[in-house]
PDB file of C-alpha atoms in Angstrom:
ATOM      1  CA  MET A   1     -14.449 -20.012  26.405  1.00 51.00           C
ATOM      2  CA  SER A   2     -13.407 -22.545  24.337  1.00 56.00           C
ATOM      3  CA  SER A   3     -10.813 -24.741  22.989  1.00 66.00           C
ATOM      4  CA  SER A   4     -12.778 -27.305  21.404  1.00 81.00           C
ATOM      5  CA  PRO A   5     -11.771 -29.035  17.464  1.00 83.00           C
ATOM      6  CA  GLU A   6     -14.945 -27.038  17.434  1.00 85.00           C
ATOM      7  CA  HIS A   7     -14.422 -24.146  18.826  1.00 85.00           C
ATOM      8  CA  PHE A   8     -10.800 -24.076  16.942  1.00 87.00           C
ATOM      9  CA  ARG A   9     -12.200 -25.025  12.794  1.00 91.00           C
ATOM     10  CA  GLU A  10     -14.478 -22.508  13.754  1.00 92.00           C
ATOM     11  CA  PHE A  11     -12.138 -18.926  14.654  1.00 92.00           C
ATOM     12  CA  VAL A  12      -9.784 -19.943  12.177  1.00 93.00           C
ATOM     13  CA  SER A  13     -12.310 -19.528   9.331  1.00 93.00           C
ATOM     14  CA  LEU A  14     -13.339 -16.498  11.067  1.00 93.00           C
ATOM     15  CA  LEU A  15     -10.166 -15.689  11.031  1.00 94.00           C
ATOM     16  CA  THR A  16      -9.479 -15.993   7.671  1.00 93.00           C
ATOM     17  CA  SER A  17     -12.620 -14.710   6.268  1.00 90.00           C
ATOM     18  CA  HIS A  18     -12.578 -11.611   7.552  1.00 90.00           C
ATOM     19  CA  GLN A  19      -8.285 -10.953   6.946  1.00 89.00           C
ATOM     20  CA  SER A  20      -9.535  -8.676   3.158  1.00 84.00           C
ATOM     21  CA  ALA A  21     -12.106  -6.737   5.501  1.00 85.00           C
ATOM     22  CA  LEU A  22      -9.188  -6.114   8.358  1.00 89.00           C
ATOM     23  CA  ARG A  23      -6.354  -5.135   6.022  1.00 86.00           C
ATOM     24  CA  GLY A  24      -8.934  -3.221   3.663  1.00 82.00           C
ATOM     25  CA  PHE A  25     -10.457  -1.292   7.623  1.00 83.00           C
ATOM     26  CA  ILE A  26      -6.442  -0.971   9.259  1.00 85.00           C
ATOM     27  CA  VAL A  27      -5.323   0.791   5.418  1.00 81.00           C
ATOM     28  CA  SER A  28      -8.034   2.997   5.603  1.00 77.00           C
ATOM     29  CA  LEU A  29      -7.042   4.466   8.983  1.00 79.00           C
ATOM     30  CA  LEU A  30      -3.479   5.043   7.466  1.00 79.00           C
ATOM     31  CA  PRO A  31      -3.353   6.458   4.539  1.00 69.00           C
ATOM     32  CA  GLY A  32      -0.825   7.773   3.068  1.00 64.00           C
ATOM     33  CA  LEU A  33       1.377   5.670   5.128  1.00 69.00           C
ATOM     34  CA  PRO A  34       2.769   2.297   4.951  1.00 74.00           C
ATOM     35  CA  GLY A  35       2.731  -0.350   7.638  1.00 83.00           C
ATOM     36  CA  ALA A  36      -0.478  -1.643   6.796  1.00 84.00           C
ATOM     37  CA  SER A  37       0.814  -5.469   5.929  1.00 86.00           C
ATOM     38  CA  ASP A  38       2.661  -5.739   9.786  1.00 91.00           C
ATOM     39  CA  VAL A  39      -0.265  -3.969  11.809  1.00 93.00           C
ATOM     40  CA  LEU A  40      -2.328  -6.451   9.958  1.00 93.00           C
ATOM     41  CA  GLN A  41       0.259  -9.267  11.540  1.00 95.00           C
ATOM     42  CA  ASP A  42      -0.270  -7.947  14.573  1.00 96.00           C
ATOM     43  CA  VAL A  43      -3.851  -8.378  14.741  1.00 96.00           C
ATOM     44  CA  ASN A  44      -3.858 -11.542  13.767  1.00 95.00           C
ATOM     45  CA  VAL A  45      -1.295 -12.757  16.231  1.00 96.00           C
ATOM     46  CA  ILE A  46      -2.962 -10.563  19.575  1.00 96.00           C
ATOM     47  CA  LEU A  47      -6.741 -11.942  17.883  1.00 96.00           C
ATOM     48  CA  TRP A  48      -4.886 -15.705  18.278  1.00 94.00           C
ATOM     49  CA  GLU A  49      -3.820 -14.905  21.450  1.00 94.00           C
ATOM     50  CA  LYS A  50      -6.545 -13.961  22.089  1.00 94.00           C
ATOM     51  CA  ARG A  51      -8.234 -16.977  20.394  1.00 92.00           C
ATOM     52  CA  ALA A  52     -10.003 -18.885  23.688  1.00 89.00           C
ATOM     53  CA  ALA A  53     -11.575 -15.985  25.245  1.00 89.00           C
ATOM     54  CA  PHE A  54     -13.956 -15.532  21.275  1.00 91.00           C
ATOM     55  CA  GLU A  55     -17.040 -16.460  21.810  1.00 90.00           C
ATOM     56  CA  ILE A  56     -18.386 -18.343  18.893  1.00 88.00           C
ATOM     57  CA  GLY A  57     -22.136 -17.209  17.423  1.00 88.00           C
ATOM     58  CA  SER A  58     -21.086 -13.433  18.860  1.00 91.00           C
ATOM     59  CA  ASN A  59     -19.735 -10.705  16.106  1.00 90.00           C
ATOM     60  CA  PHE A  60     -16.657 -11.816  15.697  1.00 93.00           C
ATOM     61  CA  ARG A  61     -15.852  -8.784  12.796  1.00 90.00           C
ATOM     62  CA  ALA A  62     -17.038  -5.850  16.204  1.00 88.00           C
ATOM     63  CA  TRP A  63     -14.220  -8.224  17.605  1.00 93.00           C
ATOM     64  CA  ALA A  64     -12.215  -8.168  15.431  1.00 94.00           C
ATOM     65  CA  PHE A  65     -11.790  -4.626  14.117  1.00 91.00           C
ATOM     66  CA  LYS A  66     -11.537  -3.397  18.060  1.00 90.00           C
ATOM     67  CA  ILE A  67      -9.018  -5.018  17.781  1.00 94.00           C
ATOM     68  CA  ALA A  68      -7.717  -3.561  14.751  1.00 93.00           C
ATOM     69  CA  ARG A  69      -8.399  -0.019  15.933  1.00 89.00           C
ATOM     70  CA  TYR A  70      -6.537  -0.654  18.732  1.00 90.00           C
ATOM     71  CA  GLU A  71      -3.468  -1.276  17.135  1.00 94.00           C
ATOM     72  CA  THR A  72      -3.299   0.670  14.027  1.00 89.00           C
ATOM     73  CA  LEU A  73      -3.518   3.509  16.705  1.00 86.00           C
ATOM     74  CA  ASN A  74      -0.753   2.453  18.356  1.00 89.00           C
ATOM     75  CA  TYR A  75       1.240   1.240  15.292  1.00 89.00           C
ATOM     76  CA  ARG A  76       0.165   5.288  14.246  1.00 83.00           C
ATOM     77  CA  ARG A  77       1.319   6.929  17.803  1.00 84.00           C
ATOM     78  CA  ARG A  78       4.464   5.186  17.502  1.00 84.00           C
ATOM     79  CA  LEU A  79       5.016   7.079  13.664  1.00 80.00           C
ATOM     80  CA  GLN A  80       4.154  10.351  15.129  1.00 76.00           C
ATOM     81  CA  ARG A  81       6.890   9.850  18.236  1.00 78.00           C
ATOM     82  CA  ASP A  82       9.392   9.645  15.474  1.00 73.00           C
ATOM     83  CA  GLY A  83       8.318  12.832  13.285  1.00 69.00           C
ATOM     84  CA  VAL A  84       5.804  11.527  10.591  1.00 62.00           C
ATOM     85  CA  GLU A  85       2.937  13.415  10.584  1.00 58.00           C
ATOM     86  CA  MET A  86      -0.701  12.364  10.935  1.00 55.00           C
ATOM     87  CA  LEU A  87      -4.095  12.800   9.675  1.00 54.00           C
ATOM     88  CA  ASN A  88      -6.500  14.607  12.469  1.00 57.00           C
ATOM     89  CA  PRO A  89      -7.633  11.834  15.314  1.00 61.00           C
ATOM     90  CA  GLU A  90     -11.140  12.938  14.673  1.00 65.00           C
ATOM     91  CA  LEU A  91     -11.207  12.576  11.068  1.00 59.00           C
ATOM     92  CA  ILE A  92      -9.449   8.758  12.337  1.00 61.00           C
ATOM     93  CA  ASP A  93     -12.730   7.845  14.366  1.00 65.00           C
ATOM     94  CA  LEU A  94     -15.011   9.273  11.683  1.00 65.00           C
ATOM     95  CA  MET A  95     -13.101   7.244   8.647  1.00 64.00           C
ATOM     96  CA  ALA A  96     -12.847   4.325  11.150  1.00 66.00           C
ATOM     97  CA  ALA A  97     -16.771   4.681  12.096  1.00 68.00           C
ATOM     98  CA  GLU A  98     -17.976   5.315   8.141  1.00 65.00           C
ATOM     99  CA  TYR A  99     -15.683   2.095   7.512  1.00 65.00           C
ATOM    100  CA  GLU A 100     -17.623   0.278  10.410  1.00 67.00           C
ATOM    101  CA  ARG A 101     -21.169   1.212   9.902  1.00 66.00           C
ATOM    102  CA  ARG A 102     -21.281  -0.054   5.928  1.00 65.00           C
ATOM    103  CA  PRO A 103     -18.245  -2.916   5.347  1.00 62.00           C
ATOM    104  CA  GLU A 104     -19.313  -4.002   2.811  1.00 65.00           C
ATOM    105  CA  LEU A 105     -19.499  -0.415   0.709  1.00 66.00           C
ATOM    106  CA  THR A 106     -16.105   0.071   1.399  1.00 65.00           C
ATOM    107  CA  GLU A 107     -14.698  -2.796   0.764  1.00 71.00           C
ATOM    108  CA  ARG A 108     -16.258  -3.359  -2.875  1.00 76.00           C
ATOM    109  CA  ARG A 109     -15.177   0.407  -3.112  1.00 76.00           C
ATOM    110  CA  LEU A 110     -11.243  -2.352  -1.931  1.00 73.00           C
ATOM    111  CA  GLU A 111     -11.557  -4.362  -4.578  1.00 78.00           C
ATOM    112  CA  ALA A 112     -12.146  -2.078  -7.108  1.00 82.00           C
ATOM    113  CA  LEU A 113     -10.153   0.397  -6.379  1.00 80.00           C
ATOM    114  CA  GLN A 114      -6.713  -1.825  -6.698  1.00 79.00           C
ATOM    115  CA  HIS A 115      -8.175  -3.371  -9.811  1.00 84.00           C
ATOM    116  CA  CYS A 116      -8.642  -0.081 -11.204  1.00 87.00           C
ATOM    117  CA  LEU A 117      -4.044  -0.002  -9.974  1.00 83.00           C
ATOM    118  CA  GLU A 118      -4.072  -3.197 -11.677  1.00 85.00           C
ATOM    119  CA  GLY A 119      -4.995  -0.834 -15.043  1.00 90.00           C
ATOM    120  CA  LEU A 120      -2.520   1.159 -14.958  1.00 90.00           C
ATOM    121  CA  GLN A 121       0.779   1.949 -16.601  1.00 92.00           C
ATOM    122  CA  PRO A 122       3.541   1.095 -14.539  1.00 89.00           C
ATOM    123  CA  GLN A 123       5.203   4.574 -14.541  1.00 89.00           C
ATOM    124  CA  HIS A 124       1.832   5.407 -12.868  1.00 91.00           C
ATOM    125  CA  ARG A 125       1.176   2.961 -10.781  1.00 86.00           C
ATOM    126  CA  GLU A 126       4.833   2.839  -9.206  1.00 83.00           C
ATOM    127  CA  LEU A 127       4.111   6.743  -8.724  1.00 84.00           C
ATOM    128  CA  ILE A 128       0.878   5.896  -6.697  1.00 81.00           C
ATOM    129  CA  GLU A 129       2.446   3.445  -4.577  1.00 77.00           C
ATOM    130  CA  GLY A 130       5.810   4.975  -4.666  1.00 75.00           C
ATOM    131  CA  ARG A 131       4.351   8.419  -3.043  1.00 74.00           C
ATOM    132  CA  TYR A 132       1.106   6.647  -0.818  1.00 68.00           C
ATOM    133  CA  MET A 133       2.965   3.288   0.215  1.00 65.00           C
ATOM    134  CA  SER A 134       6.159   5.767   1.104  1.00 63.00           C
ATOM    135  CA  ALA A 135       5.926   7.633   5.105  1.00 58.00           C
ATOM    136  CA  SER A 136       7.897  10.937   2.868  1.00 65.00           C
ATOM    137  CA  SER A 137       6.227  13.936   1.245  1.00 74.00           C
ATOM    138  CA  LEU A 138       5.519  15.288  -1.613  1.00 77.00           C
ATOM    139  CA  VAL A 139       8.958  17.340  -1.596  1.00 83.00           C
ATOM    140  CA  ASP A 140      10.761  13.728  -0.228  1.00 82.00           C
ATOM    141  CA  TYR A 141       9.842  11.435  -2.949  1.00 83.00           C
ATOM    142  CA  ALA A 142      10.081  14.409  -5.833  1.00 87.00           C
ATOM    143  CA  ALA A 143      14.180  15.221  -4.712  1.00 89.00           C
ATOM    144  CA  ARG A 144      13.748  10.673  -4.703  1.00 87.00           C
ATOM    145  CA  VAL A 145      12.381  10.492  -7.609  1.00 87.00           C
ATOM    146  CA  GLY A 146      14.110  13.626  -9.734  1.00 91.00           C
ATOM    147  CA  ARG A 147      10.612  15.604 -10.102  1.00 91.00           C
ATOM    148  CA  SER A 148      10.217  18.458  -8.850  1.00 92.00           C
ATOM    149  CA  ALA A 149       6.803  18.780  -6.344  1.00 88.00           C
ATOM    150  CA  GLY A 150       4.901  20.497  -8.804  1.00 91.00           C
ATOM    151  CA  GLY A 151       4.644  18.226 -11.288  1.00 91.00           C
ATOM    152  CA  LEU A 152       4.266  15.084  -9.043  1.00 89.00           C
ATOM    153  CA  ARG A 153       0.662  17.428  -7.959  1.00 88.00           C
ATOM    154  CA  VAL A 154      -0.538  17.591 -10.882  1.00 92.00           C
ATOM    155  CA  ALA A 155      -0.050  14.062 -12.174  1.00 91.00           C
ATOM    156  CA  LEU A 156      -0.952  13.079  -8.851  1.00 87.00           C
ATOM    157  CA  HIS A 157      -4.570  14.815  -9.179  1.00 87.00           C
ATOM    158  CA  ARG A 158      -4.567  13.350 -12.761  1.00 91.00           C
ATOM    159  CA  LEU A 159      -4.469   9.484 -11.177  1.00 89.00           C
ATOM    160  CA  ARG A 160      -6.310  10.529  -8.509  1.00 85.00           C
ATOM    161  CA  ALA A 161      -8.871  12.717 -11.008  1.00 88.00           C
ATOM    162  CA  SER A 162      -8.290   9.246 -13.418  1.00 90.00           C
ATOM    163  CA  LEU A 163      -8.660   6.498 -10.414  1.00 86.00           C
ATOM    164  CA  ARG A 164     -12.149   7.869  -8.895  1.00 85.00           C
ATOM    165  CA  LYS A 165     -13.767   7.701 -12.598  1.00 90.00           C
ATOM    166  CA  CYS A 166     -12.516   4.763 -12.226  1.00 89.00           C
ATOM    167  CA  VAL A 167     -13.877   3.359  -9.192  1.00 84.00           C
ATOM    168  CA  GLU A 168     -16.788   4.667  -9.591  1.00 86.00           C
ATOM    169  CA  SER A 169     -17.710   2.542 -12.745  1.00 88.00           C
ATOM    170  CA  LYS A 170     -16.523   0.116 -11.303  1.00 84.00           C
ATOM    171  CA  LEU A 171     -19.542   0.532  -8.647  1.00 80.00           C
ATOM    172  CA  VAL A 172     -21.865   1.577 -11.364  1.00 81.00           C
ATOM    173  CA  VAL A 173     -21.144  -1.802 -12.780  1.00 76.00           C
ATOM    174  CA  ALA A 174     -21.376  -4.426  -9.759  1.00 65.00           C
ATOM    175  CA  GLU A 175     -24.927  -2.176  -9.232  1.00 66.00           C
ATOM    176  CA  SER A 176     -26.713  -3.108 -11.725  1.00 66.00           C
ATOM    177  CA  ARG A 177     -25.944  -6.634 -11.591  1.00 63.00           C
ATOM    178  CA  VAL A 178     -26.993  -6.750  -7.505  1.00 55.00           C
TER     179      VAL A 178
END
């Protein structure tokens, strides 16, 4: 436990360098749900409050991810109490374990996905964001945008397939550069 200027600088450096990994981890535990930014903010507050307890040289990533996991689970419980449908907790645990086991691959996939999303036509990106960044069901979303649920399901299936192909090709290109 230390509160020296060196500890402070190192902690801030670790905290800032892990932001995208923490965000990706949180998003992976909240598939299709809003709130990743709120959970990340809560995690950052907790990490900051507990900074004196962190021992420089120990595994910051494991420590931060454990806190992120608990905060994400708390957030999911709050949503569940409000009636939002959730994925099976065992599936979430498996996803978290995979992310923790192979974070570099997950980060590369998230970067590739972000690039691919940016390449979509605006109406397609809006459909993806509107559907997956909202807590509403597909039927609710379809009613809100004035389209049929079946039509949206087909469009989303095609967009996911296109995004998957784009991500895979970006990863292949990235692998060939290594």
